[in-house]
Amino acid sequence: MPDEYRKASRILVVDDDEMLNYLFCSFLNSKGLETIPAHSLYDATQILSSDPNLDLILLDYQLGDGVGMDLLTSSGLSNYKRRPPVIMISANEEPQFLEQCFLGGVDDYIIKPVNLSLLALKVSALIKSVAMQKLIKAQNDELEAFKAEAEREEQIAKFTYEYLLRQNSHKYDGVEIWLKSFAAFSGDMMLVKKSPGGNLYFILADATGHGLSAAITIMPVVTIFNSMVAKGFHVQKIVTELNRKLVADTPDDRFVAAIVIEINPFRGEFNIWNGGMPPALWVENGKVVHRFQSTHMALGILDEQDFDASVTTIDLPPDGFLFAYSDGLIEQENKAQEAYSLERLVQLIESKPENLLESLSVSLFEHAGHSAYSDDVSTCLIRPSMLFKDMNDQLASVSSNPLPADSDDQFEWSVQLSGCQLEGCEIPPLCNHFLQQVGVDQQVCQKIFAVLAEMVSNALDHGVLGLSSSLKESADGFAEYFHQREERLKSLTDKDFVKLSIRWQRDQSGGRFLLEVEDSGPGYDPKEGEESASHKYSGRGNQLIRKLSESVEIFPPGNKIRATIK
């Protein structure tokens, strides 16, 4: 008999014939088994009541104080979670009798006179079966415990993940979203948020894989994006930091494809960074007029030196909408293994349905034949005309008292950055944080941020770096502009600086902010190029500064500007 069945195999031998009982026990002991003899039904019941660790019962049918079948219904077995298997011994071999024994709970049967070799085989088989059942039960118990723990952890993780998304999600008129998850957790994520200056930021991210592992990869993207937008960082800084974080903190085989968008309603510009996502579509009058193809690697692959954060910038059209989506949409196959495809998507868009996202969900379901899609499906529709309706004029009209009545009559805050600091730090977010800390009204903060962002941009790009906005007018102008900008930033010295100061002055009408920006450049005339600027990229920032400010002063030779905001 194999060793694994010798270790803890304990057999209750019940037979009122003492010699036969002794024979069975001696034989089984010689096979490495432990035996417990019982010479009556009463003795057997007492042993079962006190010993819950028996592995098998060898039971004679005819006993002096009853029959063996009575033992199977005795109270002695009540402390067993599972009754030990029973081998019945009897001279009766009538089929009806045997059937009653098996129906009563007997597992096997031996006819007298007993063949000891056959007895050994039957005992071995049943003990092996019991051991296997115990192993299976133990493994099932462990599996159930593991499953319960995994479900508990998944519930906690799901709560945390959904809470994080809820805390960082913002609803705006003009933004419509439809998401269909492949599993309990989605590897796709969409966030929309406005910056302190009123620009709209949008991200659609698609992490490697599915479920919890993909969701974990997405989580740092959520917090970094929300935090940096709230501080007013430019889209290039945001994608650079997202990439740095993912490269540092995620495994090499994990990455996040993403589309990141910044819409500036004041400058009328639209900036987009597409890393590894399907082309985003700009739609006007039911026609796809522009496709923003992926021109970058996904986030989390390239190190900081090789990563490209340059954006595609276009003039923001007065009408139309942007449609962005994950590859789970166009790659979903039907029974014939045909993908839904970009062509089908464009055809649906150009059919001009009343509700595009609703029609798309129906169309995808009809294509797949079911709703259990093979990947997360995410879609988003952004209508800038609804998002920024009259916003420019509303911001220009803000003139309420920006500070609490009991605040100091006057304060001044200034910061100067030089050399490599200008490459790694953005001044407007620092300023915005300060204004919020001293309790400036949020609408006024937004107005100041919008003005300062343009003033600092002019000082750095045109004053310190000597870039010309006219570069942006050519077909590849923005790419060339940002390329030259990155190259010139690397060559800055300590003599190159941008200085910003904010001074609050109270007066009888409430008070005003004096914003001053000075740079180390030779001077720049912001009026240059403003003519017809509404039809060009250059000059728009200067128009915005003048529109949102009560007055604007430029000091010779043109490297210092002061704007007054009430």
Coordinates of C-alpha atoms in Angstrom, one line a residue:
M1 CA 0.0 0.0 0.0
P2 CA 1.4 3.5 -0.9
D3 CA 3.0 5.4 2.0
E4 CA 0.5 8.3 1.7
Y5 CA -2.3 6.0 2.8
R6 CA -0.3 4.6 5.8
K7 CA 0.3 7.8 7.7
A8 CA -3.1 8.7 9.3
S9 CA -5.4 5.9 8.2
R10 CA -7.4 4.7 11.2
I11 CA -9.9 1.9 10.8
L12 CA -12.7 0.9 13.2
V13 CA -13.1 -2.9 13.0
V14 CA -16.6 -3.9 14.3
D15 CA -17.1 -7.7 14.7
D16 CA -18.5 -9.6 17.7
D17 CA -16.3 -12.6 16.8
E18 CA -13.2 -11.8 18.8
M19 CA -10.9 -14.1 16.8
L20 CA -12.1 -12.8 13.4
N21 CA -11.8 -9.2 14.7
Y22 CA -8.3 -9.9 15.9
L23 CA -7.4 -11.5 12.5
F24 CA -8.7 -8.4 10.6
C25 CA -6.9 -6.0 12.9
S26 CA -3.6 -7.9 12.7
F27 CA -3.8 -8.1 8.9
L28 CA -4.5 -4.5 8.5
N29 CA -1.8 -3.5 11.0
S30 CA 0.7 -5.5 8.9
K31 CA -0.3 -3.2 6.0
G32 CA 0.7 -0.1 8.0
L33 CA -2.8 0.8 9.1
E34 CA -4.0 1.7 12.6
T35 CA -7.0 -0.3 13.8
I36 CA -9.5 0.2 16.7
P37 CA -11.4 -3.0 17.6
A38 CA -15.1 -2.9 18.6
H39 CA -16.9 -6.2 19.6
S40 CA -20.5 -4.8 19.7
L41 CA -22.7 -2.2 18.3
Y42 CA -22.7 -0.4 21.6
D43 CA -18.8 -0.3 21.7
A44 CA -18.7 1.0 18.1
T45 CA -21.2 3.7 18.9
Q46 CA -19.1 4.8 22.0
I47 CA -15.9 4.9 19.9
L48 CA -17.5 6.9 17.2
S49 CA -18.9 9.4 19.7
S50 CA -15.4 10.0 21.2
D51 CA -13.1 9.7 18.2
P52 CA -14.0 12.0 15.2
N53 CA -10.9 11.1 13.2
L54 CA -11.6 7.6 11.8
D55 CA -10.9 7.1 8.1
L56 CA -12.9 3.8 7.5
I57 CA -15.3 1.4 9.2
L58 CA -15.1 -2.3 8.6
L59 CA -18.5 -3.5 9.8
D60 CA -19.9 -7.0 10.3
Y61 CA -23.6 -7.1 9.5
Q62 CA -24.7 -9.5 12.2
L63 CA -23.8 -8.4 15.7
G64 CA -24.7 -9.7 19.1
D65 CA -26.7 -6.5 20.1
G66 CA -28.1 -5.5 16.7
V67 CA -27.2 -5.3 13.0
G68 CA -24.4 -3.3 11.4
M69 CA -26.9 -1.1 9.5
D70 CA -28.0 0.3 12.9
L71 CA -24.6 1.9 13.3
L72 CA -25.1 4.1 10.3
T73 CA -28.1 5.8 11.9
S74 CA -26.6 5.9 15.4
S75 CA -25.9 9.2 17.3
G76 CA -22.2 8.3 17.4
L77 CA -21.8 9.7 13.9
S78 CA -23.3 13.1 14.7
N79 CA -19.8 14.7 15.3
Y80 CA -18.6 13.7 11.9
K81 CA -18.8 16.4 9.1
R82 CA -18.5 13.6 6.7
R83 CA -19.2 10.0 7.7
P84 CA -16.2 7.6 7.1
P85 CA -16.7 5.1 4.3
V86 CA -18.1 1.7 5.3
I87 CA -17.2 -1.8 4.1
M88 CA -20.0 -4.3 5.1
I89 CA -19.1 -7.9 5.8
S90 CA -21.8 -10.5 5.5
A91 CA -22.5 -14.1 4.2
N92 CA -25.7 -12.8 2.6
E93 CA -25.2 -12.2 -1.1
E94 CA -28.8 -11.8 -2.2
P95 CA -29.2 -8.9 -4.7
Q96 CA -32.1 -7.3 -2.7
F97 CA -30.1 -7.4 0.5
L98 CA -27.0 -5.9 -1.1
E99 CA -29.2 -3.2 -2.6
Q100 CA -30.6 -2.3 0.8
C101 CA -27.1 -2.0 2.2
F102 CA -25.9 0.3 -0.5
L103 CA -29.1 2.4 -0.2
G104 CA -28.5 2.6 3.6
G105 CA -25.0 4.2 3.1
V106 CA -22.6 1.3 2.7
D107 CA -19.8 2.1 0.3
D108 CA -18.5 -1.5 -0.4
Y109 CA -19.3 -5.0 0.5
I110 CA -17.3 -8.2 1.2
I111 CA -18.9 -11.7 1.3
K112 CA -17.9 -14.2 3.9
P113 CA -15.6 -16.1 4.0
V114 CA -13.4 -13.0 3.6
N115 CA -10.6 -13.0 1.1
L116 CA -7.9 -10.9 2.9
S117 CA -6.2 -9.9 -0.4
L118 CA -9.6 -8.6 -1.7
L119 CA -10.1 -6.9 1.7
A120 CA -6.7 -5.1 1.4
L121 CA -7.6 -3.9 -2.1
K122 CA -11.0 -2.6 -1.1
V123 CA -9.6 -0.8 2.0
S124 CA -6.8 0.7 0.0
A125 CA -9.2 2.0 -2.6
L126 CA -11.6 3.6 -0.1
I127 CA -8.8 5.1 2.0
K128 CA -7.3 6.6 -1.2
S129 CA -10.7 8.0 -2.1
V130 CA -11.2 9.5 1.3
A131 CA -7.7 11.1 1.2
M132 CA -8.4 12.5 -2.2
Q133 CA -11.7 13.9 -1.1
K134 CA -10.1 15.5 2.0
L135 CA -7.4 17.0 -0.3
I136 CA -10.1 18.3 -2.7
K137 CA -12.1 19.7 0.2
A138 CA -9.1 21.4 1.7
Q139 CA -8.2 22.9 -1.7
N140 CA -11.8 24.0 -2.2
D141 CA -11.8 25.6 1.3
E142 CA -8.6 27.4 0.4
L143 CA -10.0 28.4 -2.9
E144 CA -13.2 29.8 -1.3
A145 CA -11.2 31.7 1.2
F146 CA -8.9 33.1 -1.5
K147 CA -11.9 34.0 -3.6
A148 CA -13.7 35.7 -0.7
E149 CA -10.5 37.7 0.1
A150 CA -10.0 38.5 -3.6
E151 CA -13.6 39.7 -3.9
R152 CA -13.2 41.8 -0.7
E153 CA -10.0 43.4 -2.0
E154 CA -11.7 44.0 -5.4
Q155 CA -14.6 45.7 -3.8
I156 CA -12.2 48.0 -1.9
A157 CA -10.2 48.6 -5.0
K158 CA -13.3 49.3 -7.1
F159 CA -14.6 51.7 -4.4
T160 CA -11.3 53.5 -4.4
Y161 CA -11.0 53.6 -8.1
E162 CA -14.6 54.8 -8.7
Y163 CA -14.3 57.4 -5.8
L164 CA -11.1 58.7 -7.4
L165 CA -12.9 59.1 -10.8
R166 CA -15.9 60.7 -9.2
Q167 CA -13.8 63.2 -7.3
N168 CA -11.9 64.2 -10.5
S169 CA -14.8 64.1 -13.0
H170 CA -16.5 67.3 -13.9
K171 CA -19.7 67.7 -16.0
Y172 CA -20.0 70.5 -18.5
D173 CA -22.6 71.4 -21.1
G174 CA -21.1 70.5 -24.4
V175 CA -19.3 67.3 -23.3
E176 CA -21.0 63.9 -23.8
I177 CA -19.4 60.6 -22.8
W178 CA -20.2 56.9 -23.3
L179 CA -18.1 54.2 -21.8
K180 CA -18.7 50.4 -21.9
S181 CA -16.3 48.4 -19.7
F182 CA -14.9 45.0 -20.6
A183 CA -14.7 44.0 -17.0
A184 CA -15.5 45.3 -13.5
F185 CA -12.7 47.7 -13.9
S186 CA -12.1 49.8 -17.0
G187 CA -8.7 50.3 -18.5
D188 CA -10.1 53.4 -20.3
M189 CA -10.5 56.7 -18.5
M190 CA -11.9 60.1 -19.6
L191 CA -11.7 63.3 -17.7
V192 CA -12.7 66.9 -18.5
K193 CA -11.7 69.9 -16.4
K194 CA -11.3 73.6 -16.8
S195 CA -8.0 75.3 -15.8
P196 CA -7.9 78.5 -13.5
G197 CA -7.6 80.5 -16.7
G198 CA -10.8 79.0 -18.2
N199 CA -9.2 76.7 -20.8
L200 CA -10.7 73.3 -21.2
Y201 CA -8.5 70.2 -20.7
F202 CA -9.6 66.7 -21.8
I203 CA -7.9 63.4 -21.6
L204 CA -8.9 60.0 -23.0
A205 CA -6.5 57.3 -21.8
D206 CA -6.4 53.6 -22.6
A207 CA -4.1 51.4 -20.4
T208 CA -2.5 48.1 -21.5
G209 CA -4.7 45.1 -20.7
H210 CA -8.0 44.9 -19.0
G211 CA -9.6 44.9 -15.5
L212 CA -7.8 45.8 -12.3
S213 CA -4.3 45.7 -13.6
A214 CA -5.2 48.3 -16.3
A215 CA -7.2 50.4 -13.8
I216 CA -4.2 50.5 -11.4
T217 CA -2.0 51.8 -14.3
I218 CA -4.6 54.5 -15.0
M219 CA -4.9 55.8 -11.4
P220 CA -1.8 58.0 -11.4
V221 CA -2.9 59.5 -14.7
V222 CA -6.1 60.6 -13.0
T223 CA -4.4 62.3 -10.1
I224 CA -1.6 64.0 -12.0
F225 CA -3.9 65.3 -14.8
N226 CA -6.4 66.7 -12.3
S227 CA -3.8 68.3 -10.1
M228 CA -1.8 69.9 -13.0
V229 CA -4.9 71.2 -14.7
A230 CA -6.1 72.7 -11.4
K231 CA -2.7 74.6 -11.2
G232 CA -2.9 75.8 -14.8
F233 CA -0.1 74.0 -16.4
H234 CA 0.2 73.8 -20.2
V235 CA -0.7 70.6 -22.0
Q236 CA 2.9 69.9 -22.8
K237 CA 3.9 70.0 -19.2
I238 CA 1.1 67.7 -18.3
V239 CA 1.9 65.0 -20.8
T240 CA 5.6 65.2 -19.9
E241 CA 4.9 64.7 -16.2
L242 CA 2.4 61.8 -17.0
N243 CA 5.1 60.1 -19.1
R244 CA 7.8 60.6 -16.4
K245 CA 5.5 59.1 -13.7
L246 CA 4.5 56.1 -15.7
V247 CA 8.1 55.3 -16.8
A248 CA 9.3 55.5 -13.2
D249 CA 6.4 53.7 -11.5
T250 CA 5.0 51.1 -13.8
P251 CA 6.5 47.8 -15.2
D252 CA 8.2 47.9 -18.6
D253 CA 5.3 46.0 -20.3
R254 CA 2.7 48.6 -19.2
F255 CA 1.9 51.8 -20.9
V256 CA -1.0 54.2 -21.5
A257 CA -2.1 55.4 -24.9
A258 CA -3.8 58.8 -24.6
I259 CA -5.3 61.8 -26.3
V260 CA -4.8 65.1 -24.3
I261 CA -6.5 68.2 -25.5
E262 CA -6.4 71.9 -24.5
I263 CA -9.0 74.3 -25.9
N264 CA -8.2 78.0 -25.3
P265 CA -11.4 80.0 -26.0
F266 CA -9.7 83.3 -25.6
R267 CA -7.0 82.7 -28.2
G268 CA -9.3 80.6 -30.3
E269 CA -6.8 77.8 -30.3
F270 CA -7.1 74.1 -30.1
N271 CA -4.0 72.0 -28.9
I272 CA -4.0 68.2 -29.1
W273 CA -1.4 65.6 -28.2
N274 CA -2.1 62.0 -29.5
G275 CA 0.1 59.2 -28.3
G276 CA -0.9 55.8 -29.6
M277 CA -4.7 56.4 -29.9
P278 CA -6.9 56.2 -32.9
P279 CA -7.3 59.5 -34.8
A280 CA -9.6 62.0 -33.1
L281 CA -12.1 63.5 -35.6
W282 CA -13.3 67.1 -36.0
V283 CA -16.8 67.2 -37.5
E284 CA -18.5 70.1 -39.1
N285 CA -22.0 69.9 -40.7
G286 CA -21.9 66.1 -40.7
K287 CA -18.5 65.8 -42.4
V288 CA -15.2 64.7 -40.9
V289 CA -13.0 67.7 -41.9
H290 CA -9.9 66.8 -39.9
R291 CA -8.3 63.7 -38.4
F292 CA -5.8 64.2 -35.6
Q293 CA -3.6 61.1 -36.1
S294 CA -1.3 59.7 -33.5
T295 CA 2.2 61.3 -33.9
H296 CA 3.7 60.2 -30.6
M297 CA 4.5 57.0 -28.7
A298 CA 2.1 56.1 -25.8
L299 CA 2.8 57.4 -22.3
G300 CA 5.2 55.3 -20.2
I301 CA 7.5 54.0 -22.9
L302 CA 10.2 56.6 -23.7
D303 CA 12.4 58.3 -21.1
E304 CA 12.4 62.0 -20.6
Q305 CA 15.2 62.7 -23.1
D306 CA 13.4 60.9 -26.0
F307 CA 9.8 61.8 -25.1
D308 CA 8.1 64.3 -27.5
A309 CA 5.6 66.6 -25.9
S310 CA 4.9 68.8 -28.9
V311 CA 1.3 69.4 -29.8
T312 CA -0.7 69.9 -32.9
T313 CA -2.4 73.4 -32.8
I314 CA -5.2 74.6 -35.1
D315 CA -7.5 77.5 -35.2
L316 CA -10.6 76.7 -33.2
P317 CA -13.5 76.5 -35.6
P318 CA -16.6 78.5 -34.6
D319 CA -18.9 75.4 -35.1
G320 CA -18.6 71.6 -35.0
F321 CA -17.4 69.1 -32.5
L322 CA -14.5 66.8 -31.7
F323 CA -15.1 63.1 -31.5
A324 CA -12.5 61.0 -29.6
Y325 CA -12.6 57.2 -28.9
S326 CA -10.6 54.2 -27.9
D327 CA -9.5 51.4 -30.2
G328 CA -12.0 49.1 -28.5
L329 CA -14.7 50.7 -30.6
I330 CA -13.3 50.3 -34.1
E331 CA -11.6 46.9 -33.4
Q332 CA -14.7 45.2 -32.1
E333 CA -15.4 42.2 -34.4
N334 CA -18.6 40.5 -35.4
K335 CA -19.2 36.7 -35.9
A336 CA -17.4 36.9 -39.3
Q337 CA -14.4 38.5 -37.5
E338 CA -14.9 41.8 -39.3
A339 CA -13.9 44.9 -37.3
Y340 CA -16.4 47.7 -36.7
S341 CA -13.7 49.9 -38.3
L342 CA -13.1 53.6 -38.7
E343 CA -15.0 53.6 -42.0
R344 CA -18.2 52.4 -40.3
L345 CA -17.8 55.1 -37.7
V346 CA -17.3 57.8 -40.2
Q347 CA -20.4 56.6 -42.2
L348 CA -22.5 56.8 -39.0
I349 CA -21.2 60.3 -38.2
E350 CA -21.9 61.5 -41.7
S351 CA -25.5 60.1 -41.5
K352 CA -26.0 63.0 -38.9
P353 CA -28.0 61.0 -36.3
E354 CA -29.9 63.1 -33.8
N355 CA -28.0 61.6 -30.9
L356 CA -24.6 60.3 -32.1
L357 CA -23.5 58.4 -29.0
E358 CA -26.8 56.7 -28.6
S359 CA -26.9 55.7 -32.2
L360 CA -23.3 54.5 -32.0
S361 CA -24.1 52.2 -29.0
V362 CA -26.9 50.7 -31.0
S363 CA -24.8 50.3 -34.1
L364 CA -22.0 48.6 -32.3
F365 CA -24.4 46.2 -30.6
E366 CA -25.9 45.3 -33.9
H367 CA -22.5 44.8 -35.4
A368 CA -21.2 42.6 -32.6
G369 CA -24.4 40.7 -32.0
H370 CA -23.9 41.1 -28.2
S371 CA -22.9 43.6 -25.6
A372 CA -20.0 41.6 -24.1
Y373 CA -17.4 43.5 -26.1
S374 CA -13.8 42.2 -26.4
D375 CA -12.3 45.4 -25.0
D376 CA -13.2 48.6 -23.1
V377 CA -15.1 51.0 -25.4
S378 CA -14.9 54.7 -24.7
T379 CA -16.3 57.6 -26.7
C380 CA -16.5 61.4 -26.1
L381 CA -18.0 64.3 -28.0
I382 CA -16.9 67.8 -27.2
R383 CA -18.8 70.9 -28.6
P384 CA -16.6 74.0 -27.8
S385 CA -19.4 76.4 -28.9
M386 CA -21.5 75.2 -26.0
L387 CA -18.7 74.9 -23.5
F388 CA -17.5 78.5 -24.0
K389 CA -20.8 80.3 -24.9
D390 CA -20.2 84.0 -24.1
M391 CA -17.4 83.1 -21.8
N392 CA -15.0 85.7 -23.2
D393 CA -17.4 88.5 -22.7
Q394 CA -18.4 87.2 -19.2
L395 CA -14.8 87.1 -18.1
A396 CA -14.1 90.7 -19.4
S397 CA -17.1 91.9 -17.4
V398 CA -15.9 90.6 -14.0
S399 CA -15.5 93.6 -11.7
S400 CA -16.7 92.5 -8.3
N401 CA -14.7 93.1 -5.1
P402 CA -12.1 90.4 -5.4
L403 CA -10.9 90.3 -1.8
P404 CA -12.7 90.1 1.6
A405 CA -13.5 93.5 3.1
D406 CA -11.3 92.9 6.1
S407 CA -8.2 92.0 4.1
D408 CA -5.0 94.2 4.1
D409 CA -5.3 97.4 2.2
Q410 CA -2.3 96.6 0.0
F411 CA 0.1 93.7 -0.8
E412 CA 2.7 92.8 -3.3
W413 CA 4.0 89.4 -4.5
S414 CA 6.8 88.9 -7.0
V415 CA 8.9 86.1 -8.5
Q416 CA 11.8 86.0 -10.8
L417 CA 13.1 82.9 -12.7
S418 CA 16.3 82.7 -14.7
G419 CA 18.3 80.3 -16.8
C420 CA 17.2 76.6 -16.6
Q421 CA 14.4 77.6 -14.1
L422 CA 12.5 79.1 -17.1
E423 CA 12.5 75.7 -18.8
G424 CA 11.3 73.6 -15.8
C425 CA 8.8 75.9 -14.0
E426 CA 5.7 77.7 -15.1
I427 CA 5.0 81.1 -13.5
P428 CA 1.2 81.5 -13.9
P429 CA 0.4 78.4 -11.8
L430 CA 2.6 79.8 -9.0
C431 CA 0.8 83.1 -9.2
N432 CA -2.6 81.4 -9.2
H433 CA -1.8 79.4 -6.1
F434 CA -0.8 82.5 -4.3
L435 CA -3.9 84.4 -5.2
Q436 CA -6.1 81.5 -4.1
Q437 CA -4.2 81.4 -0.7
V438 CA -4.9 85.0 0.0
G439 CA -8.6 84.6 -0.8
V440 CA -9.0 86.3 -4.2
D441 CA -12.4 85.6 -5.8
Q442 CA -12.3 82.6 -8.2
Q443 CA -13.6 84.6 -11.2
V444 CA -11.0 87.3 -10.7
C445 CA -8.3 84.6 -10.3
Q446 CA -9.4 83.2 -13.6
K447 CA -9.2 86.6 -15.3
I448 CA -5.8 87.3 -13.8
F449 CA -4.5 83.9 -14.8
A450 CA -5.7 84.4 -18.4
V451 CA -3.9 87.8 -18.6
L452 CA -0.7 86.6 -16.9
A453 CA -0.4 83.5 -19.0
E454 CA -0.3 85.7 -22.1
M455 CA 2.1 88.3 -20.6
V456 CA 4.5 85.6 -19.4
S457 CA 4.3 83.7 -22.7
N458 CA 5.1 86.9 -24.6
A459 CA 8.0 87.7 -22.3
L460 CA 9.6 84.3 -22.5
D461 CA 8.9 83.3 -26.1
H462 CA 9.4 86.7 -27.8
G463 CA 11.5 88.6 -25.3
V464 CA 13.9 86.1 -23.9
L465 CA 13.9 83.4 -26.7
G466 CA 13.4 85.8 -29.6
L467 CA 10.8 83.7 -31.3
S468 CA 8.5 85.2 -34.0
S469 CA 4.8 84.4 -34.0
S470 CA 4.9 84.6 -37.8
L471 CA 6.4 81.1 -37.7
K472 CA 3.0 79.7 -36.8
E473 CA 1.4 80.9 -40.1
S474 CA 3.0 78.2 -42.3
A475 CA 1.6 74.7 -42.7
D476 CA 4.2 73.2 -40.3
G477 CA 4.6 76.4 -38.4
F478 CA 3.6 75.2 -34.9
A479 CA 5.9 72.2 -35.1
E480 CA 8.8 74.4 -36.2
Y481 CA 7.9 77.0 -33.5
F482 CA 7.9 74.5 -30.7
H483 CA 11.1 72.9 -32.0
Q484 CA 13.0 76.2 -32.0
R485 CA 11.5 77.0 -28.6
E486 CA 12.8 73.7 -27.1
E487 CA 16.3 74.3 -28.6
R488 CA 16.6 77.8 -27.3
L489 CA 15.3 76.9 -23.8
K490 CA 18.3 74.6 -23.5
S491 CA 20.8 77.4 -24.1
L492 CA 19.5 79.8 -21.5
T493 CA 22.0 81.3 -19.0
D494 CA 21.6 83.1 -15.6
K495 CA 21.4 86.4 -17.4
D496 CA 18.1 85.4 -19.0
F497 CA 15.2 86.0 -16.8
V498 CA 11.4 86.7 -16.5
K499 CA 10.2 88.7 -13.5
L500 CA 6.5 88.9 -12.5
S501 CA 4.9 91.0 -9.8
I502 CA 1.4 91.5 -8.6
R503 CA 0.4 94.4 -6.5
W504 CA -3.1 94.9 -4.9
Q505 CA -4.2 98.5 -4.2
R506 CA -7.4 99.4 -2.5
D507 CA -9.3 102.5 -3.5
Q508 CA -12.8 104.0 -3.1
S509 CA -14.2 101.7 -5.9
G510 CA -12.9 98.6 -4.2
G511 CA -9.4 98.1 -5.6
R512 CA -7.3 97.0 -8.5
F513 CA -4.5 94.6 -9.4
L514 CA -1.3 95.9 -11.0
L515 CA 0.3 93.1 -13.0
E516 CA 3.9 93.6 -14.2
V517 CA 6.0 91.3 -16.3
E518 CA 9.6 92.1 -17.3
D519 CA 12.1 90.1 -19.3
S520 CA 15.8 90.3 -20.1
G521 CA 15.2 90.4 -23.9
P522 CA 16.1 93.4 -26.1
G523 CA 12.5 94.5 -26.3
Y524 CA 9.3 93.5 -28.2
D525 CA 6.4 95.5 -29.5
P526 CA 3.3 93.5 -28.8
K527 CA 1.3 95.7 -31.1
E528 CA 3.3 94.4 -34.0
G529 CA 1.2 91.9 -36.0
E530 CA -2.1 92.6 -34.2
E531 CA -3.7 93.8 -37.4
S532 CA -6.1 91.1 -38.6
A533 CA -5.0 89.0 -35.7
S534 CA -8.4 87.5 -35.4
H535 CA -7.6 85.6 -38.6
K536 CA -4.0 84.6 -37.5
Y537 CA -2.4 82.8 -34.6
S538 CA 0.0 85.7 -33.9
G539 CA -1.3 88.7 -32.0
R540 CA -4.2 87.0 -30.3
G541 CA -2.6 87.0 -26.9
N542 CA -2.1 90.7 -27.0
Q543 CA -5.7 91.3 -27.9
L544 CA -6.8 89.2 -25.0
I545 CA -4.6 91.2 -22.6
R546 CA -6.2 94.4 -23.7
K547 CA -9.7 93.1 -23.7
L548 CA -9.5 91.7 -20.1
S549 CA -7.5 94.6 -18.6
E550 CA -8.7 98.1 -17.6
S551 CA -5.4 99.5 -19.0
V552 CA -2.1 98.3 -20.5
E553 CA 1.2 100.1 -20.4
I554 CA 4.4 99.1 -22.3
F555 CA 7.7 100.5 -21.1
P556 CA 10.6 101.1 -23.5
P557 CA 12.3 99.2 -25.1
G558 CA 9.3 96.9 -24.9
N559 CA 10.5 94.3 -22.3
K560 CA 8.2 95.4 -19.5
I561 CA 4.4 95.5 -19.6
R562 CA 1.9 96.5 -16.9
A563 CA -1.8 95.6 -16.9
T564 CA -4.4 96.9 -14.5
I565 CA -7.3 94.6 -13.6
K566 CA -10.3 95.6 -11.4

